[in-house]
Amino acid sequence: MCGRYASSRRPDELIEEFDATAHLAHEVDASWNVAPTDEVYAVMEHPKDEERQLRVVRWGLVPSWAKERSIGPRMINARLETLAEKPAFRKALAVRRCLVPADGYYEWYPTEELDAKGKARKQPFFIRPTDGGVLPMAGLYELWRDPTKADDAPDRWLWTCTVITTEATDELGMIHDRMPLMVERDRWDEWLDPAREGAALLDLLEPAAPGRLTAYPVSSAVGNVRNNGPELVAPLPLQA
């Protein structure tokens, strides 16, 4: 994943879709250009609670042992192949697994056309569920204690997440060699259950089945994080 996705569904839609309870201090605006460090929605089951929750977290995982939050932007994705080995993800994999709902995600494909700097121009593609449903991306979340905040400060704990990726399937691999992993609906309970050992649940994660996702070219405007609107996911007109 190159680091952008769309998430426009409202909390009530996600609560119904994932059969979750809202644990929201505030709502997040709909976004068709989610970027690293943005606030996003995540579905989880916290070890201290027994209910499935919808929470607001920041995209870019900050491990509990990190000295500062600046590590987050480098942790927006976690590779499945090394998930159980990396210190940044091992603890979260054990008990803090989540689902990150998306409308779809963006990837950039290098074309034969050169830009003003003589480099291959990259064409953005939007990749979404063919049926128009929610894309339940597999993720991990963490809680980081901000040492600059007082013990009674309401924002002393920073909630963050990462999206788990794998090698792209043949069809989508033509656009980019990585893609987010999905968790099928009948496996949500197992994946989110903090009482289950995460390393034993990796078989629950899988790329989208052939035909499950649709990819089409979209405007290069998505490359600028200041651009944000439903027009970003509109298919480009077919060339005559």
Short mmCIF file of C-alpha atoms in Angstrom, two decimals:
data_model
loop_
_atom_site.label_atom_id
_atom_site.label_comp_id
_atom_site.label_asym_id
_atom_site.label_seq_id
_atom_site.Cartn_x
_atom_site.Cartn_y
_atom_site.Cartn_z
CA MET A 1 0.00 0.00 0.00
CA CYS A 2 1.26 3.43 -0.91
CA GLY A 3 -0.42 5.12 2.01
CA ARG A 4 -3.79 6.53 0.95
CA TYR A 5 -7.32 5.21 1.25
CA ALA A 6 -10.92 6.42 1.33
CA SER A 7 -13.26 6.18 4.32
CA SER A 8 -16.54 8.03 3.89
CA ARG A 9 -19.03 5.96 5.90
CA ARG A 10 -20.59 7.48 8.99
CA PRO A 11 -20.29 5.92 12.47
CA ASP A 12 -23.86 4.63 12.49
CA GLU A 13 -23.22 2.74 9.25
CA LEU A 14 -20.05 1.17 10.62
CA ILE A 15 -21.69 0.32 13.94
CA GLU A 16 -24.39 -1.57 12.08
CA GLU A 17 -21.97 -3.21 9.63
CA PHE A 18 -19.66 -4.53 12.35
CA ASP A 19 -22.25 -4.99 15.12
CA ALA A 20 -20.19 -2.69 17.35
CA THR A 21 -20.75 -0.19 20.13
CA ALA A 22 -19.61 3.42 19.72
CA HIS A 23 -16.71 4.49 21.94
CA LEU A 24 -16.22 7.88 20.29
CA ALA A 25 -15.09 11.07 21.95
CA HIS A 26 -15.81 12.72 18.60
CA GLU A 27 -16.61 11.79 15.01
CA VAL A 28 -14.18 11.80 12.09
CA ASP A 29 -15.08 13.65 8.92
CA ALA A 30 -15.65 11.58 5.81
CA SER A 31 -12.44 11.41 3.80
CA TRP A 32 -11.65 10.31 0.28
CA ASN A 33 -7.94 10.96 0.83
CA VAL A 34 -6.92 9.45 4.17
CA ALA A 35 -3.19 9.98 4.74
CA PRO A 36 -0.71 8.85 7.41
CA THR A 37 -1.34 10.35 10.91
CA ASP A 38 -4.99 11.13 10.01
CA GLU A 39 -7.67 10.10 12.47
CA VAL A 40 -9.59 7.05 11.26
CA TYR A 41 -12.12 4.55 12.53
CA ALA A 42 -11.10 1.10 13.78
CA VAL A 43 -13.13 -1.82 15.11
CA MET A 44 -11.66 -3.71 18.06
CA GLU A 45 -12.27 -5.61 21.29
CA HIS A 46 -10.20 -4.15 24.10
CA PRO A 47 -8.88 -6.76 26.58
CA LYS A 48 -10.59 -4.95 29.47
CA ASP A 49 -14.00 -4.95 27.78
CA GLU A 50 -16.12 -7.72 26.34
CA GLU A 51 -17.87 -5.78 23.60
CA ARG A 52 -16.89 -4.94 20.06
CA GLN A 53 -16.08 -1.25 19.80
CA LEU A 54 -15.80 1.42 17.14
CA ARG A 55 -13.05 3.86 18.10
CA VAL A 56 -11.14 6.78 16.63
CA VAL A 57 -7.42 6.10 16.24
CA ARG A 58 -4.53 7.65 14.31
CA TRP A 59 -3.18 5.87 11.26
CA GLY A 60 0.48 5.05 11.93
CA LEU A 61 1.19 2.72 14.83
CA VAL A 62 3.22 4.06 17.76
CA PRO A 63 4.54 1.12 19.85
CA SER A 64 3.95 1.37 23.59
CA TRP A 65 7.72 1.52 24.17
CA ALA A 66 8.40 4.33 21.69
CA LYS A 67 10.07 7.43 23.11
CA GLU A 68 8.03 9.76 20.90
CA ARG A 69 5.09 9.62 18.52
CA SER A 70 7.10 10.66 15.47
CA ILE A 71 7.67 6.99 14.61
CA GLY A 72 4.00 6.67 13.63
CA PRO A 73 4.17 7.73 9.95
CA ARG A 74 6.69 4.95 9.28
CA MET A 75 4.31 2.35 10.75
CA ILE A 76 1.19 2.76 8.61
CA ASN A 77 1.66 -0.75 7.19
CA ALA A 78 2.87 -4.02 8.74
CA ARG A 79 4.14 -6.77 6.45
CA LEU A 80 2.50 -10.14 7.07
CA GLU A 81 5.76 -11.93 6.33
CA THR A 82 7.55 -10.38 9.35
CA LEU A 83 4.59 -9.50 11.55
CA ALA A 84 5.38 -11.96 14.35
CA GLU A 85 9.08 -11.02 14.38
CA LYS A 86 9.11 -7.22 14.43
CA PRO A 87 9.30 -5.73 17.96
CA ALA A 88 7.00 -2.90 16.85
CA PHE A 89 4.16 -5.31 16.05
CA ARG A 90 4.63 -8.46 18.18
CA LYS A 91 2.85 -7.16 21.26
CA ALA A 92 -0.07 -5.74 19.29
CA LEU A 93 -0.42 -8.96 17.30
CA ALA A 94 -0.76 -10.90 20.55
CA VAL A 95 -3.78 -9.05 21.95
CA ARG A 96 -4.57 -5.84 20.03
CA ARG A 97 -5.94 -6.76 16.64
CA CYS A 98 -8.49 -4.67 14.77
CA LEU A 99 -10.33 -4.06 11.54
CA VAL A 100 -9.82 -0.82 9.63
CA PRO A 101 -12.93 -0.09 7.51
CA ALA A 102 -12.32 1.49 4.11
CA ASP A 103 -14.27 2.29 0.96
CA GLY A 104 -11.15 1.30 -0.95
CA TYR A 105 -7.49 2.24 -1.30
CA TYR A 106 -5.19 3.91 -3.83
CA GLU A 107 -2.12 2.62 -5.61
CA TRP A 108 0.11 4.27 -8.19
CA TYR A 109 1.16 2.53 -11.41
CA PRO A 110 4.25 3.78 -13.32
CA THR A 111 3.40 4.53 -16.94
CA GLU A 112 5.66 4.90 -19.97
CA GLU A 113 4.96 8.63 -20.04
CA LEU A 114 7.62 10.92 -18.53
CA ASP A 115 6.90 13.85 -16.25
CA ALA A 116 8.62 17.26 -16.26
CA LYS A 117 11.56 15.79 -14.33
CA GLY A 118 12.06 12.96 -16.79
CA LYS A 119 10.67 10.33 -14.43
CA ALA A 120 7.92 7.85 -15.26
CA ARG A 121 4.54 9.42 -14.60
CA LYS A 122 2.51 7.42 -12.10
CA GLN A 123 -1.19 6.84 -12.66
CA PRO A 124 -3.28 6.50 -9.48
CA PHE A 125 -5.81 3.67 -9.30
CA PHE A 126 -8.66 3.28 -6.82
CA ILE A 127 -9.21 -0.30 -5.66
CA ARG A 128 -12.53 -1.08 -3.98
CA PRO A 129 -14.90 -4.00 -3.31
CA THR A 130 -16.73 -4.90 -6.52
CA ASP A 131 -20.05 -5.00 -4.65
CA GLY A 132 -19.55 -1.50 -3.23
CA GLY A 133 -19.41 -2.78 0.35
CA VAL A 134 -16.99 -2.00 3.14
CA LEU A 135 -13.40 -3.23 2.79
CA PRO A 136 -12.48 -4.70 6.24
CA MET A 137 -8.70 -4.29 6.24
CA ALA A 138 -6.83 -6.36 8.83
CA GLY A 139 -4.97 -4.22 11.34
CA LEU A 140 -3.30 -3.87 14.71
CA TYR A 141 -3.70 -1.10 17.26
CA GLU A 142 -1.62 0.23 20.12
CA LEU A 143 -1.88 2.60 23.08
CA TRP A 144 0.99 4.98 23.74
CA ARG A 145 1.33 7.02 26.94
CA ASP A 146 2.34 10.59 26.13
CA PRO A 147 5.01 11.51 28.74
CA THR A 148 4.32 15.22 28.26
CA LYS A 149 0.73 14.88 29.48
CA ALA A 150 -0.46 14.91 33.08
CA ASP A 151 -1.83 11.69 34.57
CA ASP A 152 -5.34 13.11 34.58
CA ALA A 153 -5.17 14.60 31.06
CA PRO A 154 -7.97 13.14 28.89
CA ASP A 155 -5.61 12.89 25.91
CA ARG A 156 -2.67 11.29 27.72
CA TRP A 157 -3.19 8.03 25.79
CA LEU A 158 -2.69 8.02 22.03
CA TRP A 159 -4.53 5.27 20.12
CA THR A 160 -2.91 4.32 16.81
CA CYS A 161 -3.24 1.59 14.18
CA THR A 162 -1.49 -0.06 11.27
CA VAL A 163 -2.80 -2.00 8.25
CA ILE A 164 -1.41 -5.48 7.55
CA THR A 165 -0.24 -6.05 3.97
CA THR A 166 0.86 -8.97 1.81
CA GLU A 167 1.99 -9.66 -1.76
CA ALA A 168 -0.66 -8.58 -4.22
CA THR A 169 -2.61 -11.14 -6.21
CA ASP A 170 -1.73 -11.48 -9.91
CA GLU A 171 -4.53 -9.22 -11.09
CA LEU A 172 -3.77 -6.35 -8.69
CA GLY A 173 -0.04 -7.07 -8.64
CA MET A 174 0.13 -5.48 -12.08
CA ILE A 175 -0.59 -2.15 -10.35
CA HIS A 176 1.41 -2.58 -7.13
CA ASP A 177 3.20 -5.49 -5.50
CA ARG A 178 1.54 -5.07 -2.08
CA MET A 179 -2.08 -5.03 -0.94
CA PRO A 180 -3.97 -4.94 2.38
CA LEU A 181 -5.16 -8.19 3.88
CA MET A 182 -8.84 -8.75 4.56
CA VAL A 183 -10.73 -10.60 7.27
CA GLU A 184 -13.91 -12.28 6.07
CA ARG A 185 -17.06 -11.62 8.08
CA ASP A 186 -17.28 -15.14 9.52
CA ARG A 187 -13.76 -14.73 10.94
CA TRP A 188 -14.17 -11.35 12.63
CA ASP A 189 -14.93 -12.86 16.04
CA GLU A 190 -11.75 -14.92 16.06
CA TRP A 191 -9.51 -12.15 14.76
CA LEU A 192 -10.75 -9.54 17.23
CA ASP A 193 -10.86 -11.81 20.31
CA PRO A 194 -8.01 -10.61 22.61
CA ALA A 195 -8.06 -13.96 24.42
CA ARG A 196 -6.81 -15.70 21.26
CA GLU A 197 -3.08 -15.84 20.53
CA GLY A 198 -2.48 -13.63 17.51
CA ALA A 199 0.39 -15.59 15.98
CA ALA A 200 -1.96 -18.57 15.64
CA LEU A 201 -4.56 -16.50 13.80
CA LEU A 202 -2.54 -15.38 10.80
CA ASP A 203 -4.23 -18.01 8.64
CA LEU A 204 -7.45 -16.02 9.05
CA LEU A 205 -5.95 -13.25 6.92
CA GLU A 206 -6.17 -13.47 3.16
CA PRO A 207 -5.97 -11.35 0.03
CA ALA A 208 -9.26 -10.57 -1.61
CA ALA A 209 -10.56 -13.45 -3.71
CA PRO A 210 -10.36 -13.01 -7.50
CA GLY A 211 -13.11 -10.69 -8.65
CA ARG A 212 -13.77 -9.37 -5.13
CA LEU A 213 -11.98 -6.08 -5.83
CA THR A 214 -12.28 -3.69 -8.76
CA ALA A 215 -9.48 -1.32 -9.82
CA TYR A 216 -9.80 1.68 -12.11
CA PRO A 217 -7.76 4.83 -12.86
CA VAL A 218 -8.65 8.07 -11.07
CA SER A 219 -7.50 11.68 -11.11
CA SER A 220 -3.93 12.52 -10.11
CA ALA A 221 -5.46 15.09 -7.73
CA VAL A 222 -5.43 12.40 -5.03
CA GLY A 223 -1.65 12.85 -4.85
CA ASN A 224 -2.17 16.12 -2.98
CA VAL A 225 -3.50 15.58 0.57
CA ARG A 226 -5.23 18.97 0.44
CA ASN A 227 -7.63 17.58 -2.16
CA ASN A 228 -10.50 15.70 -0.60
CA GLY A 229 -13.90 14.89 -2.03
CA PRO A 230 -15.91 12.11 -3.71
CA GLU A 231 -14.61 13.23 -7.10
CA LEU A 232 -11.27 11.62 -6.19
CA VAL A 233 -12.75 8.13 -6.49
CA ALA A 234 -14.61 8.85 -9.76
CA PRO A 235 -13.31 6.73 -12.67
CA LEU A 236 -11.45 8.65 -15.34
CA PRO A 237 -13.35 8.87 -18.65
CA LEU A 238 -12.35 6.24 -21.18
CA GLN A 239 -9.97 7.54 -23.80
CA ALA A 240 -11.41 7.63 -27.31
#
